[in-house]
Amino acid sequence: MTAPLLSNSVAIEAADLLFAWPGKSPVIDIAHFSVARGERIFLRGPSGSGKSTLLGLLGGVLNPARGRVSLFGQDITALSAGERDRFRGEHLGFIFQMFNLIPYLGVLENVLLPAQFAPARTARIPNGDLVAEGSRLLAALGLRSPDYLRRPVTQLSIGEQQRVAAARALLGRPGIIVADEPTSSLDYDSREDFLRLLMSECTVQESTLLFVSHDTSLGPLFDRNLSLREINRA
Amino acid sequence: MKMLKLALRSLRNRRTTALLTISTIAISVALLLGVEKVRSAARDGFANTVSGVDLIVGARSGQLNLLLYSVFRVGDPTTNVSWESYRKIANHPDVAWTIPISLGDSHRGFRVMGTNGDYFKYYRFAGDRAMRFTAGRPFEDLYEAVLGADVAKQLGYPVGSKIIIAHGIGNVSFAEHGDKPFIVVGVLERTGTPIDRTVHVNLEAITAIHIDWQSGMQALPGARIGADQARALNLTPQSITAFMVGMESKVMTFTMQRAVNEYRQEPLLAIIPGMALSQLWSLVGIADTALMIIAALVVLSGLLGMLTAILTSLNERRREMAILRSVGAKPRHVFALLIAEAGMLASTGVAAGVALCYGLVFLVRPLLEHRLGIFLDLGGLTHYDFAILGAIIGAALLMGALPAWRAYQNTLSDGLTIRV
Ligand SMILES: Nc1ncnc2c1ncn2[C@@H]1O[C@H](COP(=O)(O)OP(=O)(O)OP(=O)(O)O)[C@@H](O)[C@H]1O
Ligand SMILES: [Mg+2]
């Protein structure tokens, strides 16, 4: 099932999408929105405009009141809740703004977490060697010293934590990396640094990147800049 | 399986709260098991006080009263049984043996019981155990005494000691049978029954020491009868307190009981020890059921403590749940994670509680055995114990379902955005 899906040239497609939090007026009302495979999108919007909500819809964690979300041609809104969870685990990698890591797991265990829930991601790892792949990703993102692997994640700096989170999102080559303001708690230099590493790894893995932020200074680094306002009618 | 591993890691991360929760459960489980152990030991010990005796016959009063004074040496008989009635029943062809009992005197707080040699021969306790001597032999001569294990130990009397019997019962007695001292000729092995706290003498000796007494007073010095003078007199008692009966055939027990209860010449009462014991236990048992209920409530509060701990942790862990969801965990995984935590806390607590209980039993065993004659069993857990422990873990899992359900709901409504 994975191969034909990934051959689709459109990574994300949302059509006629409507979502409202219980008891509130709609926050998301999108007529059409699509991202090509391998594209790196910068999505901005003021706080509270519904960016994270949109990511929840694209990830299949939230259910739209109306409309459809397709990832690589698969209409995930038509899937059952369990199938959606599996689809998300297999094809999406998430990076959040803060507190990305499970505090009671080590660095490597955090990176390897997706393999526990998405066997398909393990299958995509060369030789199925999880530890080697995890270390490779951490190194690619600038965490080279093996000493990192053993440290409790709570002892890492925020910047280091974000890299671990990025490594986790990238593990097992998910088709789409969704980043929800992952750089907002970093200083300018580390921000660019982090982004460059993330992007080059996305290129290596041919992953589509959907990057959400209200920090417009990062915009030029992406293929396409988009304001949520432009696509959202709510 | 993977959720079990995660739950374990998560608990280790919060080990202080986890350990506290586990200790609360452990202590409450130890209490419950301990109460249950003491309870069953007490019940067994109770049922074991007398066996091998088919009937106990005394003056007509209450069943329990008769049982209490004849077996437990507690309380006093109101009236006696006449020697004629005793002999008549003892000579009945269906009766195999009888043990006469005469109570009323004491030695330094321990009851003195007048009886005969058949007592050592036929009386049984704890199933089919007969009395055994750690030192000496049964009494033969008139002024000889056999001590229960506790009497000998507490008063430090070896065989050969001389003892004076006090008139009446009570710790401090002013009237003593000082003119007729007894020699200790035997000490019994510990039985864990009231036998341990009894001084046994010849039935005739009871008559002998009272021969010159009238209404609680010894005769004036001139009219007294010396110890050796008494030997020459007829020492057959006019009455005894009660007697125990062994039947030739158990089948005749009920017939005999009815016959005694309908005995014309004198109002008598015959009881079957086993039945009277269980009736008495049903009274005593109320207190121990209450104890058991209290212990169960303590366990419940231990489990509620666990519930509180898990529920409080829930809010600060919403982020953790969202991360799990983002990597593909289903809501049921989140549910399983929390149930697994509750299960691990409870089962570790139960295991620690069992260990604690055995540790405590090991420590208090000698004390209980010595003071109360209760023998605690250090053996394995009974089926009943396992049922209790299983029920505790089951209750914990059931309680764990509450935070698990809350977390489940949270993961559904939070989406992937959690403000911490
Ligand atoms: N779990 C929730 N329950 C109810 N309302 C929510 C929930 N999450 C978000 N909202 C509401 O939906 C709207 C959009 O929130 P969202 O988190 O998507 O904004 P955002 O664009 O990501 O903001 P920010 O840049 O601050 O992260 C807000 O008005 C918010 O109050
Ligand atoms: Mg947001």
XYZ file of C-alpha atoms and ligand atoms in Angstrom:
686
model
C 0.000 0.000 0.000
C 2.905 2.336 0.795
C 4.582 2.362 -2.610
C 1.680 3.586 -4.808
C 0.764 6.206 -2.204
C 4.242 7.668 -2.130
C 4.396 7.812 -5.911
C 1.652 10.405 -5.862
C 3.067 13.813 -6.668
C 0.777 15.729 -4.344
C 1.809 15.343 -0.707
C -0.971 17.267 1.002
C -4.326 18.234 -0.320
C -7.177 19.764 1.635
C -10.482 20.606 0.048
C -13.554 22.354 1.422
C -12.180 21.903 4.955
C -14.236 23.169 7.905
C -13.392 22.785 11.581
C -14.679 24.353 14.809
C -13.668 23.589 18.370
C -16.681 22.504 20.412
C -18.918 25.470 21.254
C -16.886 27.900 19.152
C -17.193 29.437 15.727
C -15.089 27.798 12.981
C -11.329 28.437 13.095
C -10.550 26.617 9.880
C -12.497 27.074 6.669
C -10.265 26.277 3.713
C -11.538 25.973 0.143
C -8.411 24.430 -1.249
C -4.832 23.934 -0.126
C -2.209 21.683 -1.586
C 1.480 20.994 -1.192
C 3.547 19.216 -3.801
C 5.747 16.319 -2.891
C 9.177 17.422 -1.683
C 8.043 21.019 -1.376
C 9.061 23.086 1.649
C 6.271 25.330 2.771
C 6.462 28.148 5.258
C 3.042 28.776 6.810
C 2.644 31.877 8.944
C -0.213 33.486 10.790
C -0.859 35.379 13.981
C -1.209 33.596 17.237
C -4.601 31.989 17.650
C -5.325 32.036 13.939
C -5.608 28.248 13.789
C -2.214 27.081 12.537
C -1.860 24.285 15.072
C -5.471 23.345 14.560
C -4.810 22.976 10.835
C -1.832 20.726 11.574
C -4.040 18.587 13.813
C -6.476 18.202 10.919
C -3.714 17.325 8.463
C -2.311 14.800 10.894
C -5.685 13.174 11.338
C -5.771 13.822 15.069
C -8.705 16.185 14.688
C -11.750 15.450 12.586
C -13.092 18.136 10.258
C -16.784 18.965 10.410
C -16.756 18.918 6.651
C -14.351 18.423 3.811
C -11.502 16.155 3.034
C -7.782 15.818 3.681
C -5.677 13.677 1.374
C -2.084 12.748 1.982
C -0.272 11.222 -1.002
C -3.652 10.611 -2.553
C -5.089 8.807 0.467
C -8.217 10.454 1.810
C -7.511 10.205 5.525
C -10.892 11.612 6.538
C -12.407 8.481 5.051
C -10.286 6.222 7.235
C -11.342 4.856 10.593
C -9.806 6.467 13.680
C -7.431 3.542 14.134
C -6.362 3.565 10.491
C -5.747 7.298 10.723
C -3.537 6.791 13.773
C -1.552 4.244 11.852
C -1.332 6.405 8.774
C -0.053 9.314 10.845
C 2.524 7.120 12.531
C 3.783 5.850 9.193
C 3.816 8.968 7.042
C 4.111 11.998 9.281
C 6.791 13.293 11.570
C 5.931 16.047 14.053
C 8.124 18.638 15.709
C 6.537 20.961 18.248
C 7.458 24.281 19.708
C 8.596 22.979 23.087
C 8.500 19.951 25.340
C 8.918 17.629 22.415
C 10.441 14.782 24.313
C 9.157 12.151 26.689
C 10.994 13.094 29.873
C 11.448 9.577 31.170
C 13.032 8.179 28.036
C 16.623 8.673 26.970
C 17.731 10.557 23.852
C 17.943 7.511 21.613
C 14.716 6.042 22.993
C 12.929 9.278 22.182
C 14.284 9.208 18.649
C 13.261 5.576 18.177
C 9.779 6.034 19.625
C 7.960 6.104 16.227
C 9.324 2.639 15.449
C 7.290 1.298 18.381
C 4.017 2.451 16.893
C 4.743 2.401 13.163
C 6.450 -0.783 11.962
C 6.418 0.612 8.436
C 8.910 3.231 9.489
C 11.253 0.561 10.825
C 10.876 -1.244 7.512
C 12.144 1.802 5.652
C 15.350 1.940 7.683
C 18.436 0.477 5.966
C 19.014 -3.044 7.359
C 16.356 -2.295 9.963
C 19.173 -1.103 12.220
C 17.281 1.358 14.366
C 20.157 2.362 16.608
C 22.485 3.083 13.697
C 19.819 5.130 11.935
C 18.969 7.048 15.108
C 22.612 7.884 15.703
C 23.034 8.880 12.071
C 20.096 11.302 12.269
C 21.318 12.783 15.545
C 24.764 13.256 14.044
C 23.306 14.823 10.905
C 21.485 17.286 13.122
C 24.652 18.171 14.989
C 24.466 15.844 17.989
C 27.552 13.854 17.236
C 28.982 12.870 20.578
C 27.798 9.405 21.667
C 27.583 10.921 25.117
C 24.262 12.453 24.049
C 22.709 9.063 23.602
C 22.987 8.291 27.246
C 21.969 11.589 28.735
C 18.506 12.131 30.197
C 16.627 14.395 27.823
C 15.834 16.788 30.637
C 19.511 17.713 30.804
C 19.636 18.892 27.199
C 19.415 22.546 26.159
C 16.268 23.614 24.329
C 18.205 23.704 21.071
C 19.499 20.187 21.619
C 16.017 19.012 22.524
C 14.688 20.420 19.245
C 17.331 18.495 17.328
C 16.387 15.285 19.084
C 12.765 16.004 18.226
C 13.707 16.610 14.603
C 15.641 13.338 14.501
C 12.566 11.565 15.838
C 10.337 13.209 13.236
C 12.717 12.161 10.477
C 13.232 8.562 11.639
C 12.046 6.029 9.099
C 11.603 8.574 6.298
C 8.041 9.756 6.762
C 6.804 11.516 3.638
C 5.781 14.666 5.482
C 7.535 16.549 8.272
C 5.224 18.874 10.158
C 6.966 21.462 12.295
C 4.894 23.651 14.582
C 7.046 26.628 15.578
C 10.016 24.455 16.455
C 12.403 27.391 16.487
C 10.505 29.983 18.472
C 12.455 29.351 21.654
C 15.850 29.416 19.958
C 18.036 32.472 19.316
C 18.471 33.715 15.768
C 21.732 31.911 15.000
C 20.664 28.536 16.348
C 17.385 28.994 14.563
C 19.028 29.224 11.130
C 21.448 26.506 12.041
C 18.680 24.175 13.055
C 16.623 24.962 9.983
C 19.470 24.321 7.583
C 20.202 20.938 9.124
C 16.509 20.046 9.139
C 16.117 21.074 5.516
C 19.155 19.247 4.254
C 17.996 16.085 5.967
C 14.530 16.568 4.445
C 16.239 16.798 1.056
C 18.218 13.615 1.703
C 15.042 11.795 2.723
C 12.875 13.469 0.074
C 10.415 14.557 2.723
C 7.873 17.297 2.276
C 8.236 20.004 4.938
C 5.350 21.979 6.329
C 6.837 24.574 8.625
C 4.607 26.762 10.767
C 5.834 29.950 12.394
C 5.024 33.599 12.900
C 8.685 34.498 12.524
C 8.636 35.870 8.960
C 12.417 36.345 8.882
C 12.773 32.622 8.198
C 10.524 32.805 5.143
C 13.242 33.248 2.483
C 14.733 29.846 3.301
C 11.636 28.053 1.963
C 10.316 27.168 -1.485
C 6.983 28.806 -0.848
C 5.640 31.241 1.746
C 2.012 31.135 2.692
C -0.135 33.065 5.113
C -2.948 31.154 6.728
C -5.120 34.219 6.130
C -4.712 33.766 2.370
C -6.193 30.302 2.405
C -8.427 30.426 5.465
C -11.845 32.053 5.126
C -12.723 31.714 8.818
C 3.736 -4.964 26.024
C 5.412 -1.771 24.846
C 2.947 0.206 26.947
C 3.982 -1.822 30.002
C 7.575 -0.873 29.343
C 6.678 2.764 28.893
C 4.580 2.726 32.057
C 7.496 1.245 33.958
C 9.845 3.959 32.700
C 7.305 6.612 33.481
C 6.867 5.328 37.032
C 10.605 5.175 37.549
C 10.765 8.791 36.501
C 8.287 9.656 39.238
C 9.772 7.264 41.723
C 9.180 9.310 44.848
C 5.433 9.465 44.377
C 5.417 5.930 43.048
C 7.307 4.612 46.061
C 5.028 6.459 48.447
C 1.988 5.078 46.695
C 3.458 1.596 46.743
C 4.252 1.845 50.468
C 0.741 2.993 51.267
C -0.675 0.027 49.411
C 1.930 -2.298 50.919
C 1.160 -1.241 54.476
C -2.559 -1.555 53.980
C -2.190 -4.959 52.343
C 0.105 -6.129 55.141
C -2.476 -4.988 57.666
C -5.276 -6.782 55.880
C -3.310 -9.992 55.464
C -2.074 -9.764 59.034
C -5.563 -9.328 60.419
C -6.705 -12.238 58.309
C -3.839 -14.393 59.545
C -4.418 -13.558 63.204
C -8.119 -14.033 62.688
C -7.811 -17.491 61.231
C -5.150 -18.401 63.787
C -7.418 -17.235 66.600
C -10.334 -19.133 65.118
C -8.259 -22.285 64.787
C -6.780 -21.850 68.235
C -10.260 -21.388 69.578
C -11.666 -24.441 67.893
C -8.593 -26.341 69.036
C -9.027 -25.750 72.754
C -10.919 -28.961 73.268
C -11.508 -32.079 71.252
C -12.024 -35.731 71.897
C -14.646 -34.823 74.494
C -18.178 -35.727 73.464
C -20.162 -33.974 76.163
C -19.556 -31.516 78.961
C -22.042 -31.778 81.815
C -22.655 -29.130 84.469
C -25.420 -27.635 86.523
C -28.186 -26.159 84.424
C -27.178 -22.648 83.362
C -26.335 -21.325 79.924
C -24.439 -23.319 77.312
C -21.811 -20.621 76.978
C -21.420 -20.209 80.696
C -20.730 -23.910 81.097
C -18.272 -23.915 78.202
C -16.481 -20.823 79.496
C -15.842 -22.071 83.001
C -15.184 -25.699 82.184
C -12.908 -25.209 79.187
C -11.688 -21.628 79.272
C -11.553 -21.239 83.069
C -13.441 -17.992 82.696
C -16.302 -17.040 85.020
C -17.794 -19.134 87.787
C -20.305 -21.902 87.983
C -23.488 -20.992 89.811
C -24.198 -24.459 91.163
C -22.398 -27.765 91.310
C -23.229 -31.262 90.143
C -23.827 -33.746 92.926
C -21.478 -36.693 93.228
C -24.402 -39.136 92.977
C -25.561 -37.738 89.646
C -21.981 -37.750 88.373
C -21.477 -41.380 89.357
C -24.800 -42.408 87.897
C -23.980 -40.942 84.506
C -20.374 -42.115 84.664
C -21.577 -45.675 85.231
C -23.956 -45.610 82.275
C -23.022 -48.429 79.875
C -22.734 -46.070 76.872
C -20.181 -43.911 78.671
C -16.566 -44.862 78.068
C -14.848 -42.438 80.420
C -15.444 -39.267 82.405
C -13.200 -36.498 83.618
C -14.480 -34.763 86.762
C -13.626 -31.096 87.175
C -13.578 -29.153 90.397
C -12.753 -25.463 90.245
C -12.824 -22.633 92.758
C -9.310 -22.202 94.103
C -6.271 -20.560 92.644
C -2.550 -20.142 92.877
C -1.114 -16.663 92.257
C -3.789 -15.850 89.708
C -3.790 -19.244 88.008
C -6.848 -21.455 88.400
C -6.492 -24.697 90.305
C -8.439 -27.583 88.879
C -9.196 -30.779 90.715
C -9.523 -33.781 88.387
C -8.292 -37.337 88.007
C -5.685 -39.192 85.994
C -8.097 -39.745 83.090
C -7.708 -36.065 82.313
C -4.171 -36.603 81.053
C -5.257 -39.749 79.287
C -8.357 -38.698 77.384
C -8.375 -34.932 77.018
C -7.433 -33.836 73.503
C -6.800 -30.464 71.873
C -5.804 -29.154 68.424
C -7.359 -32.062 66.611
C -5.933 -35.153 68.220
C -3.054 -33.906 70.349
C -2.763 -35.384 73.814
C -1.061 -33.662 76.725
C 2.617 -34.380 77.102
C 4.961 -33.780 79.989
C 8.116 -31.726 79.564
C 9.101 -32.834 83.038
C 7.804 -35.245 85.666
C 4.615 -37.296 85.621
C 0.910 -37.097 86.410
C -0.087 -36.625 90.045
C -0.526 -39.759 92.118
C -0.323 -38.871 95.758
C -2.922 -36.592 97.358
C -0.801 -33.463 97.643
C 0.791 -33.498 94.225
C 0.295 -30.937 91.458
C 0.879 -30.801 87.693
C 1.493 -27.356 86.183
C 0.537 -25.980 82.796
C 3.459 -24.669 80.731
C 2.734 -20.979 81.367
C 2.339 -21.453 85.099
C 5.690 -23.194 85.353
C 7.430 -20.677 83.149
C 5.957 -17.498 84.604
C 6.384 -18.510 88.200
C 9.620 -20.344 87.562
C 8.617 -23.563 89.301
C 10.638 -26.649 88.560
C 9.461 -30.138 89.471
C 9.823 -30.546 93.228
C 8.690 -27.012 94.108
C 6.286 -26.559 96.975
C 3.167 -24.503 96.330
C 0.359 -23.211 98.525
C -3.142 -23.019 97.103
C -5.232 -19.932 97.877
C -8.902 -20.176 98.700
C -11.058 -18.662 96.003
C -9.972 -17.059 92.786
C -8.170 -13.796 92.313
C -4.642 -12.546 92.355
C -4.509 -11.508 95.941
C -6.052 -13.891 98.348
C -5.958 -13.590 102.089
C -7.194 -17.046 102.854
C -4.671 -19.703 101.990
C -4.588 -23.421 102.386
C -1.181 -22.965 103.996
C -1.444 -26.050 106.150
C -1.634 -28.357 103.145
C 1.155 -27.527 100.680
C 1.485 -29.295 97.327
C 4.544 -30.631 95.572
C 4.946 -30.048 91.846
C 5.456 -33.467 90.244
C 4.941 -32.631 86.595
C 5.030 -29.815 84.046
C 3.011 -30.066 80.834
C 4.166 -29.190 77.370
C 2.729 -26.003 75.903
C -0.665 -26.565 74.290
C -1.729 -23.060 73.349
C -4.951 -23.649 75.293
C -6.120 -22.684 78.802
C -4.408 -25.867 80.044
C -1.169 -23.873 79.983
C -2.531 -21.580 82.655
C -3.936 -24.206 84.974
C -2.636 -25.939 88.113
C -3.906 -29.520 88.156
C -4.407 -31.494 91.358
C -6.203 -34.575 92.518
C -9.957 -34.224 92.904
C -9.669 -35.656 96.453
C -7.052 -33.030 97.317
C -9.681 -30.331 96.718
C -11.858 -32.066 99.308
C -8.879 -32.446 101.626
C -7.887 -28.793 101.675
C -11.480 -27.764 102.359
C -12.231 -30.440 104.915
C -12.027 -28.112 107.912
C -13.489 -25.089 106.105
C -16.972 -23.791 106.418
C -18.576 -20.924 104.468
C -15.260 -19.567 103.293
C -13.472 -19.698 106.646
C -11.097 -22.228 108.092
C -12.080 -23.685 111.444
C -10.499 -22.258 114.582
C -7.006 -23.592 115.328
C -8.242 -26.184 117.820
C -10.685 -27.785 115.391
C -8.310 -28.006 112.425
C -7.461 -31.193 110.588
C -3.831 -31.583 109.530
C -2.613 -32.677 106.119
C -1.804 -36.210 107.191
C -4.915 -36.559 109.351
C -6.979 -35.741 106.269
C -5.516 -38.677 104.374
C -7.327 -41.058 106.688
C -10.746 -39.534 106.028
C -13.198 -40.228 103.225
C -12.224 -37.660 100.616
C -14.919 -38.429 98.074
C -16.369 -34.985 97.206
C -20.052 -34.285 97.711
C -20.180 -32.390 94.456
C -18.019 -31.358 91.517
C -18.122 -28.343 89.222
C -18.659 -30.240 85.994
C -17.463 -33.294 84.123
C -16.481 -34.283 80.653
C -17.806 -37.403 78.981
C -16.393 -39.678 76.338
C -18.965 -41.995 74.725
C -18.405 -45.610 73.758
C -19.944 -44.722 70.421
C -20.287 -41.209 69.040
C -23.715 -42.080 67.696
C -25.039 -42.161 71.245
C -23.921 -38.611 71.997
C -27.241 -36.926 71.190
C -29.253 -39.536 73.015
C -27.048 -39.107 76.048
C -27.260 -35.322 75.817
C -31.051 -35.497 75.827
C -31.046 -37.957 78.704
C -28.838 -35.688 80.811
C -30.883 -32.601 80.003
C -34.037 -34.446 81.066
C -32.430 -35.919 84.190
C -35.076 -35.736 86.957
C -33.149 -35.754 90.236
C -31.145 -32.649 89.472
C -31.254 -29.860 86.866
C -28.284 -30.681 84.597
C -27.057 -29.417 81.277
C -25.033 -31.325 78.718
C -23.338 -29.530 75.844
C -21.454 -30.737 72.792
C -18.175 -28.799 72.888
C -17.847 -28.300 69.105
C -21.333 -26.819 68.829
C -20.923 -24.598 71.857
C -17.535 -23.434 70.590
C -18.929 -22.379 67.260
C -21.773 -20.598 68.994
C -19.273 -18.755 71.158
C -17.122 -17.971 68.146
C -20.062 -16.411 66.379
C -20.166 -13.897 69.230
C -16.420 -13.291 69.362
C -16.388 -13.303 65.584
C -18.285 -10.022 65.364
C -15.302 -8.130 66.707
C -12.989 -9.746 64.268
C -15.290 -9.132 61.346
C -15.250 -5.470 62.377
C -11.457 -5.562 62.372
C -11.489 -7.086 58.927
C -13.801 -4.374 57.634
C -11.510 -1.699 59.031
C -8.514 -3.335 57.363
C -10.419 -3.482 54.068
C -11.199 0.218 54.385
C -7.527 0.954 54.951
C -6.750 -0.902 51.728
C -9.418 1.118 49.976
C -7.844 4.358 51.195
C -4.477 3.091 49.966
C -5.962 2.545 46.537
C -7.635 5.950 46.618
C -4.200 7.421 47.368
C -2.938 5.746 44.231
C -5.864 7.097 42.252
C -5.126 10.612 43.499
C -1.460 10.289 42.588
C -2.237 9.149 39.056
C -4.956 11.737 38.543
C -2.698 14.582 39.701
C 0.047 13.451 37.377
C -2.353 13.491 34.471
C -2.388 17.207 33.795
C 1.345 17.605 33.638
C 1.475 14.604 31.346
C -0.906 15.819 28.663
C 2.117 16.804 26.603
C 3.496 13.295 26.919
C 0.227 11.867 25.650
C 0.195 14.284 22.695
C 3.740 13.243 21.767
C 2.714 9.604 21.870
C -0.273 10.419 19.692
C 1.914 12.284 17.195
C 4.117 9.240 16.665
C 1.104 7.067 15.927
C -0.158 5.899 19.338
C -3.853 5.194 19.367
C -6.031 6.519 22.172
C -6.229 2.979 23.467
C -2.458 2.982 23.887
C -2.793 5.998 26.149
C -5.549 4.180 28.022
C -3.360 1.104 28.366
C -0.428 3.182 29.578
C -2.376 4.457 32.579
C -4.027 1.150 33.366
C -0.594 -0.439 33.264
C 0.657 2.134 35.740
C -2.173 1.433 38.147
C -1.622 -2.290 37.730
C 2.093 -2.036 38.391
C 1.682 0.207 41.413
C -0.929 -2.120 42.877
C 0.869 -5.379 42.182
C 4.187 -4.061 43.471
C 2.340 -2.742 46.511
C 0.626 -6.082 47.042
C 3.897 -7.991 46.692
C 5.632 -5.648 49.118
C 2.653 -5.951 51.441
C 2.881 -9.731 51.461
C 6.594 -9.516 52.240
C 5.933 -6.970 54.972
C 3.198 -9.126 56.460
C 5.454 -12.174 56.600
C 8.200 -10.068 58.144
C 5.819 -8.830 60.824
C 4.325 -12.245 61.466
C 7.836 -13.582 61.875
C 8.539 -10.888 64.463
C 5.327 -11.021 66.505
C 4.873 -14.760 66.328
C 6.718 -15.604 69.543
C 4.861 -12.846 71.374
C 1.395 -13.925 70.243
C 2.209 -17.518 70.927
C 3.459 -16.728 74.387
C 0.887 -14.192 75.484
C -2.277 -15.360 73.795
C -1.577 -18.914 72.820
C -2.278 -18.004 69.209
C -0.119 -19.945 66.783
C 0.517 -17.921 63.635
C 1.126 -19.959 60.571
C 4.196 -18.912 58.580
C 3.102 -21.146 55.719
C 2.129 -20.025 52.240
C -0.800 -17.889 51.258
C -4.159 -19.591 51.334
C -6.609 -19.569 48.457
C -8.559 -17.021 50.421
C -5.478 -14.792 50.721
C -4.912 -15.069 46.984
C -8.535 -14.163 46.359
C -8.146 -11.077 48.545
C -4.926 -10.015 46.825
C -6.442 -10.623 43.406
C -9.438 -8.531 44.377
C -7.141 -5.683 45.460
C -5.309 -5.685 42.129
C -8.623 -5.946 40.326
C -9.947 -2.969 42.250
C -6.774 -1.031 41.416
C -7.195 -1.750 37.706
C -10.803 -0.699 37.926
C -9.773 2.522 39.636
C -6.999 3.023 37.090
C -9.689 3.062 34.440
C -10.796 6.467 35.711
C -7.554 8.372 34.995
C -7.107 6.239 31.882
C -10.501 7.336 30.622
C -9.696 10.964 31.460
C -6.419 10.758 29.560
C -8.201 9.077 26.680
C -10.706 11.933 26.557
C -7.881 14.473 26.776
C -6.025 12.996 23.836
C -9.179 13.193 21.786
C -9.952 16.809 22.628
C -6.418 18.187 22.852
C -5.389 17.335 19.365
C -1.685 17.962 19.137
C -1.664 21.349 20.826
C -1.205 21.314 24.525
C -0.521 24.377 26.533
C 1.526 23.316 29.505
N -8.026 22.067 22.500
C -8.725 23.180 22.217
N -9.970 23.297 22.668
C -10.707 24.392 22.396
N -10.260 25.413 21.672
C -9.007 25.354 21.172
C -8.188 24.239 21.422
N -6.992 24.432 20.822
C -7.081 25.645 20.220
N -8.287 26.196 20.419
C -8.735 27.491 19.896
O -8.632 27.501 18.470
C -8.057 28.696 18.025
C -6.818 28.387 17.197
O -5.870 27.819 18.024
P -4.498 27.306 17.456
O -3.779 26.638 18.574
O -4.763 26.512 16.245
O -3.771 28.673 17.080
P -2.302 28.910 16.520
O -2.450 29.607 15.257
O -1.559 27.615 16.532
O -1.706 29.863 17.642
P -0.206 29.949 18.174
O 0.575 30.625 17.125
O -0.345 30.761 19.404
O 0.226 28.544 18.451
C -7.764 29.528 19.241
O -8.778 30.492 19.360
C -7.806 28.577 20.395
O -8.367 29.206 21.510
Mg 0.061 26.875 17.548
